Coordinates of C-alpha atoms in Angstrom, one line a residue:
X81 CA 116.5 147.2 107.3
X82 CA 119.7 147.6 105.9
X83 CA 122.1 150.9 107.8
X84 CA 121.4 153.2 105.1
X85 CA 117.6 152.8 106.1
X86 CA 118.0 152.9 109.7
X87 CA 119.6 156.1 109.3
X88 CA 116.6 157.4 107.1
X89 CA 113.8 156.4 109.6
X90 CA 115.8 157.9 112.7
X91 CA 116.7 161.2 110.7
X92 CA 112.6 161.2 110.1
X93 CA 111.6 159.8 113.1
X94 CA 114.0 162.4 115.7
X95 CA 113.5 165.6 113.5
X96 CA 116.7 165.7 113.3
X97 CA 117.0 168.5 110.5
X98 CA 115.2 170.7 112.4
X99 CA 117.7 170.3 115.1
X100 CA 120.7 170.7 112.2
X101 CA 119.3 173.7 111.0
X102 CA 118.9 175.4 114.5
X103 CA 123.0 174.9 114.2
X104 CA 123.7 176.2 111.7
X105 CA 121.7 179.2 112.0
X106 CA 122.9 179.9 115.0
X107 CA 126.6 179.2 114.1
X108 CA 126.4 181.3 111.3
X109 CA 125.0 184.3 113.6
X110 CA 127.3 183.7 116.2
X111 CA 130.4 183.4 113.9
X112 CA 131.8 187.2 113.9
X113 CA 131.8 187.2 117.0
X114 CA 133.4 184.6 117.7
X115 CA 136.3 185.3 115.2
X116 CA 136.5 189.0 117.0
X117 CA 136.9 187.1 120.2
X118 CA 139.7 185.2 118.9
X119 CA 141.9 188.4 118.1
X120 CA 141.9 189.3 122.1
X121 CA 144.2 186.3 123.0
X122 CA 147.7 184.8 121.2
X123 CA 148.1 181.1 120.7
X124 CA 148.3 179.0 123.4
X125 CA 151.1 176.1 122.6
X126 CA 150.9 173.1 124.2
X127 CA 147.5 173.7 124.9
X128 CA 145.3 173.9 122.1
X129 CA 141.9 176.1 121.4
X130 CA 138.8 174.0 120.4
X131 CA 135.1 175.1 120.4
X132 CA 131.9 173.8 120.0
X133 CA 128.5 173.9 119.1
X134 CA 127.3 174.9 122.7
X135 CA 130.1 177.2 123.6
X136 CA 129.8 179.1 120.1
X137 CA 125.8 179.6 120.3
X138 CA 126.2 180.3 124.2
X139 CA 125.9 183.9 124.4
X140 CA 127.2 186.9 121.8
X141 CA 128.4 188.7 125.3
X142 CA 130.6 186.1 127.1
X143 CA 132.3 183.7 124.7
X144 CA 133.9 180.6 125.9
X145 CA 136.4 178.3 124.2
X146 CA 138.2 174.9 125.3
X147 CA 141.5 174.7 125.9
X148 CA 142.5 171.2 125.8
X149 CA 146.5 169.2 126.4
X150 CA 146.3 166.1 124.4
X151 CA 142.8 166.1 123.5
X152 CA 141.8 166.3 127.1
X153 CA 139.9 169.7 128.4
X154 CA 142.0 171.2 131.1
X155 CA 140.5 175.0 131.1
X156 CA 138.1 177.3 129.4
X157 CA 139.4 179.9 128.1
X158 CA 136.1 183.4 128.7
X159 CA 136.2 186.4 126.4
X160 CA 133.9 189.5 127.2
X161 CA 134.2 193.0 127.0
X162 CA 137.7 193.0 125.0
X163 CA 138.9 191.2 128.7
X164 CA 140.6 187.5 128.4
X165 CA 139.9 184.9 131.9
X166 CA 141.1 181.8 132.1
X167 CA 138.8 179.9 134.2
X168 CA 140.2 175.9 136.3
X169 CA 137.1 174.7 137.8
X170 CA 138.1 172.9 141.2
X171 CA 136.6 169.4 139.5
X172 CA 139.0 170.1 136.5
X173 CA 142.0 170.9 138.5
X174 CA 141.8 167.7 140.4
X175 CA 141.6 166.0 137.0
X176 CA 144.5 167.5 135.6
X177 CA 146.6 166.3 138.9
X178 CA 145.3 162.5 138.0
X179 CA 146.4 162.9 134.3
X180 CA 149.3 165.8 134.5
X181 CA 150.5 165.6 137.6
X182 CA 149.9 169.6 138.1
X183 CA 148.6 170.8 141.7
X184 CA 145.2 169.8 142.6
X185 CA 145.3 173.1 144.0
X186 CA 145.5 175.4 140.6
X187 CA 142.2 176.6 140.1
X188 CA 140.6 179.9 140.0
X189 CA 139.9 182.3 137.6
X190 CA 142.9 184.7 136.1
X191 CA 143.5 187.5 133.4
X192 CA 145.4 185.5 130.3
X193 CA 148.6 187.5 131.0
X194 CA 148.7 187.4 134.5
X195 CA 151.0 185.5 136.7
X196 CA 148.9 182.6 137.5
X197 CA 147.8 181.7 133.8
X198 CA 151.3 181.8 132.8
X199 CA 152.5 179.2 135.1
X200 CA 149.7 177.3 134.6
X201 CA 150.5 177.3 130.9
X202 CA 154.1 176.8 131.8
X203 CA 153.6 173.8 133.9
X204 CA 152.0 172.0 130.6
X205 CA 154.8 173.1 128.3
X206 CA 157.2 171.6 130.4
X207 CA 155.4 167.9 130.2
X208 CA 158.2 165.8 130.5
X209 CA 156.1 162.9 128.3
X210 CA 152.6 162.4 126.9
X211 CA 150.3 161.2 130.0
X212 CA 148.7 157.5 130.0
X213 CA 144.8 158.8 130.1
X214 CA 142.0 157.0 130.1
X215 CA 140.9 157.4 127.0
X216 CA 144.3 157.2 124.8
X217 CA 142.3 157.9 122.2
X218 CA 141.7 161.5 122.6
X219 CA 145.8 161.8 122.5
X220 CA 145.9 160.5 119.2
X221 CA 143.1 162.6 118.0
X222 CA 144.9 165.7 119.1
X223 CA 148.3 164.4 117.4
X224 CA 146.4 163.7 114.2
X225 CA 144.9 167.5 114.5
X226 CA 148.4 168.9 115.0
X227 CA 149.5 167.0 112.2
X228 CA 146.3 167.8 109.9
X229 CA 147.8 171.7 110.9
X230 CA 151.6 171.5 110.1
X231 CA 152.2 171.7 113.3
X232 CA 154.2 168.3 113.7
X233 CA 156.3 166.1 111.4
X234 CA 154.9 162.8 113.3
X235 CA 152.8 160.3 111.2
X236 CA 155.5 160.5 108.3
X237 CA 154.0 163.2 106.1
X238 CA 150.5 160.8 105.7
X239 CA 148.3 163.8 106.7
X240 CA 150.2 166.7 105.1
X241 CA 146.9 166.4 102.4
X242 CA 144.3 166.8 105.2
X243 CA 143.1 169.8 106.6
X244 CA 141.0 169.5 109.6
X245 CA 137.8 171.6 109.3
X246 CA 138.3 174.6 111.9
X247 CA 135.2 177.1 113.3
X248 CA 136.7 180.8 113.3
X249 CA 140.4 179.3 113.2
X250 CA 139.9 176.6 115.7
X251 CA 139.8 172.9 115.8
X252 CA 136.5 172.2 116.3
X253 CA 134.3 169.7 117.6
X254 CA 131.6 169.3 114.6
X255 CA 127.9 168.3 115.9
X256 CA 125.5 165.6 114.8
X257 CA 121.7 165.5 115.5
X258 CA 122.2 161.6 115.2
X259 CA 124.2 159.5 117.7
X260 CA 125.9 156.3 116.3
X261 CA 128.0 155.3 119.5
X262 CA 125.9 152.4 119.7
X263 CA 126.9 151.1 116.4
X264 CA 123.2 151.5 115.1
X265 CA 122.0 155.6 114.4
X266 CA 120.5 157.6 117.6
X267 CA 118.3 159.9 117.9
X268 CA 120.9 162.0 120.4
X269 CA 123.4 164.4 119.9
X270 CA 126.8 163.3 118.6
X271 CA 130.1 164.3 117.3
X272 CA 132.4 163.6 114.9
X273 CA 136.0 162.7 116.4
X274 CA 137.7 164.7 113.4
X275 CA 135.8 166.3 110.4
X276 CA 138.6 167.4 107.8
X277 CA 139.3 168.0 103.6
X278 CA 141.6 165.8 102.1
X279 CA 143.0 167.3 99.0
X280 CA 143.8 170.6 97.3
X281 CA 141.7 173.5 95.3
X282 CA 138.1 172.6 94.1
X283 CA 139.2 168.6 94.2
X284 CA 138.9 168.4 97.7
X285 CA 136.5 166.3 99.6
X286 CA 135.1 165.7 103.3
X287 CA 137.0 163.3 105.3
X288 CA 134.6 161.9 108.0
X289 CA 137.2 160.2 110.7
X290 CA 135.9 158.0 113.8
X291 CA 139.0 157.2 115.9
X292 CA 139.5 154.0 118.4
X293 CA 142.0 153.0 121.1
X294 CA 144.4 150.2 120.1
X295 CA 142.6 146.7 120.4
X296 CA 138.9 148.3 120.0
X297 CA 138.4 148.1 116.3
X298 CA 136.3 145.0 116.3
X299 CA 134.6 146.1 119.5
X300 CA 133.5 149.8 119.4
X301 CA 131.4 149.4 115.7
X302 CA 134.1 151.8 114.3
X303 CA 132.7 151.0 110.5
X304 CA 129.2 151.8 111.4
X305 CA 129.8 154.9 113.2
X306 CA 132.2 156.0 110.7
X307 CA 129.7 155.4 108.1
X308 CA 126.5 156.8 109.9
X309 CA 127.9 160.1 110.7
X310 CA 129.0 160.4 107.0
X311 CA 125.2 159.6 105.8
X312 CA 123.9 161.9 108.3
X313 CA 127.1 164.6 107.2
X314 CA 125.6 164.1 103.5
X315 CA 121.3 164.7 104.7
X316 CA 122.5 167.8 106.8
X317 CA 124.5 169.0 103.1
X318 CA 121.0 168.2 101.3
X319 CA 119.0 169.7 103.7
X320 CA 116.9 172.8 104.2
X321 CA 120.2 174.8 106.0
X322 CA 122.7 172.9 103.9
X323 CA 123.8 176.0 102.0
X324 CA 124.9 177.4 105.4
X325 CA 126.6 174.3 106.6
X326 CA 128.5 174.3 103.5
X327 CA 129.7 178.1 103.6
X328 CA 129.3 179.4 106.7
X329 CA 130.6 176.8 108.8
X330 CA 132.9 174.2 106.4
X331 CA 134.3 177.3 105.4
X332 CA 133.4 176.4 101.7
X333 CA 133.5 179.7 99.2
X334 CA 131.0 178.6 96.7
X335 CA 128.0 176.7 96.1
X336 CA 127.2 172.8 97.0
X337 CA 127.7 170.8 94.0
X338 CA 125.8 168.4 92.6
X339 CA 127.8 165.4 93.9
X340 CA 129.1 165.2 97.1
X341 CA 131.8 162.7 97.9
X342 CA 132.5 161.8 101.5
X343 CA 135.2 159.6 103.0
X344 CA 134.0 157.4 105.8
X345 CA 137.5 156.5 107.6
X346 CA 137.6 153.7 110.3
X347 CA 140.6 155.1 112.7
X348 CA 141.7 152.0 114.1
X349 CA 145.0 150.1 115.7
X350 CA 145.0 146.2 115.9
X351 CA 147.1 144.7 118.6
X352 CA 148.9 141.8 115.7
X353 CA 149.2 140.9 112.3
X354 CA 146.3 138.6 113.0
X355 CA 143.6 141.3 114.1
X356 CA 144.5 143.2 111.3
X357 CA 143.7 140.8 108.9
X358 CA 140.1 139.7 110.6
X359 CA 139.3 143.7 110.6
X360 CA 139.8 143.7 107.0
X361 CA 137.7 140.6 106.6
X362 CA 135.1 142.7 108.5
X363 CA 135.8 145.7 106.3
X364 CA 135.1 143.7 103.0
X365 CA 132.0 142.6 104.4
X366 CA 130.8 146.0 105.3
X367 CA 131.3 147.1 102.0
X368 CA 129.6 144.6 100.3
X369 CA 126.6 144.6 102.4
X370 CA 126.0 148.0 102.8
X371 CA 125.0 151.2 100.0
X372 CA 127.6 153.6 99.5
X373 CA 125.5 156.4 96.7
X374 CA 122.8 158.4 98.8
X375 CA 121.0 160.0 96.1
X376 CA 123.4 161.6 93.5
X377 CA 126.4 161.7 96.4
X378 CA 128.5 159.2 97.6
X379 CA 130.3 157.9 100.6
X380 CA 134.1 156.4 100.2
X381 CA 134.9 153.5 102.5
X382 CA 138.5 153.9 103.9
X383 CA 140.5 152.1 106.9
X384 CA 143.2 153.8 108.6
X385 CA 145.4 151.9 110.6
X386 CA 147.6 153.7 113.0
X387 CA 150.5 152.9 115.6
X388 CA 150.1 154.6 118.6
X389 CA 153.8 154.1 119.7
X390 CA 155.4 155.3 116.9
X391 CA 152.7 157.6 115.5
X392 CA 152.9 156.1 112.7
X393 CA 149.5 155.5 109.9
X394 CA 148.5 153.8 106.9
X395 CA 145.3 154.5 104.3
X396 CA 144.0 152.4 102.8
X397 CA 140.3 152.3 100.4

């Protein structure tokens, strides 16, 4: 079977719109309030507000959000009752000593104002350096977001025409009822590294972007995942709840159209002029070998190469 048909069978096969649409029905209930929960606290720079799926369909009484430094979790941020907690779990705490180099010992639960939350905000603002984590990827993710925002002149103005979708005025971390870590579709949950809109007015289109660690483009299927979660981004827009997708979470203010056009970018940073060059090679080959119209929409192949030093990035189609 060719990827466009694997994708079919497992969307069939692990009822996954039944799954989407629970989502997005909840999403759309939960979402005022949600954005009512976001007027009780100010912005939190360097540490930035994310939510998700789970945490938005949680509860309409306690509403949690994530508040991440460099793409990496390091509190949850509780609203209830027009009060404002910032919660460190003791297994968080000692992870932010491993990657931060904060106490192991700063954890507890505080009011956002109080003394505690504002020197455990202060101790991230005053990061002398980004941290080496395991997972460098997640720092470039959140430098992209920033970026996608206006919130940083890094990557050399490439992203100023990308907006990363946002739930209720947060970054957010959009779900899939299909898995494609594997390289080959899932019937698990997954997520999209960055869902955004690249382009202005009524031109712009969904930017689908799957992001790798240096030296992992060849390795981690970052074509195929890239391309499943746009396929599967596309049969959630065409489905039963896809009406709601569109407007009540994308944020769109008018109806689907009749064509969809989604980019599938591969996020990805060869170590030398060499692997650069046999990634290429691999994307020609994927584009030849694979469909890129599902019904009347379409998917846009894209590479993006980036340079994790310099934060630098390059599209290219």
């Amino acid at each position: 079977m060719t990827l466009l048909d694997q994708i079919e069978r497992c969307w069939h096969d692990s009822d996954a719109e039944a799954r989407s649409c629970a989502w997005a029905k909840k999403l759309s209930a939960s979402k005022a309030a949600m954005a009512e929960a976001t007027k009780q606290f100010n912005e939190w720079k360097p540490l930035d507000v994310y939510t998700c799926v789970a945490d938005a369909t949680k509860s309409k009484v306690t509403i949690e959000f994530s508040l991440r430094y460099c793409g990496q979790e390091v509190a949850r941020l509780s609203t209830s009752n027009q009060s404002v907690c910032l919660k460190v779990s003791e297994s968080t705490a000692k992870n932010n000593a491993t990657n931060f180099g904060t106490p192991p010992d700063l954890y507890g639960e505080w009011d956002w104002r109080s003394a505690e939350a504002t020197e455990f905000r202060r101790r991230f603002r005053e990061a002398s350096s980004p941290p080496k984590l395991r997972r460098v990827e997640r720092q470039i993710e959140a430098a992209m977001i920033r970026q996608m925002l206006g919130d940083s002149t890094k990557f050399a103005g490439t992203l100023k025409d990308i907006t990363p979708v946002q739930f209720v005025g947060c970054p957010f971390q959009f779900p899939m009822p299909l898995s494609a870590n594997k390289g080959y579709p899932d019937g698990q949950k997954g997520n999209i590294d960055i869902l955004a809109r690249r382009g202005r007015g009524a031109a712009n289109r969904l930017s689908v972007w799957e992001l790798k660690a240096p030296g992992e483009e060849r390795s981690q299927s970052p074509l195929e995942q890239a391309y499943i979660y746009s396929v599967t981004l596309l049969k959630m827009l065409r489905s039963s709840c896809g009406a709601t997708w569109f407007r009540d979470v994308l944020g769109y203010e008018r109806s689907l159209p009749e064509k969809i056009s989604i980019e599938s970018v591969a996020v990805v940073s060869p170590s030398n002029a060499d692997d650069r060059m046999k990634f290429l090679d691999d994307f020609a080959a994927f584009k030849k070998n694979n469909c890129w119209t599902v019904g009347n929409d379409e998917v846009v192949p894209m590479v993006a190469f980036y340079q994790a030093d310099s934060l630098s990035i390059e599209l290219l189609q």
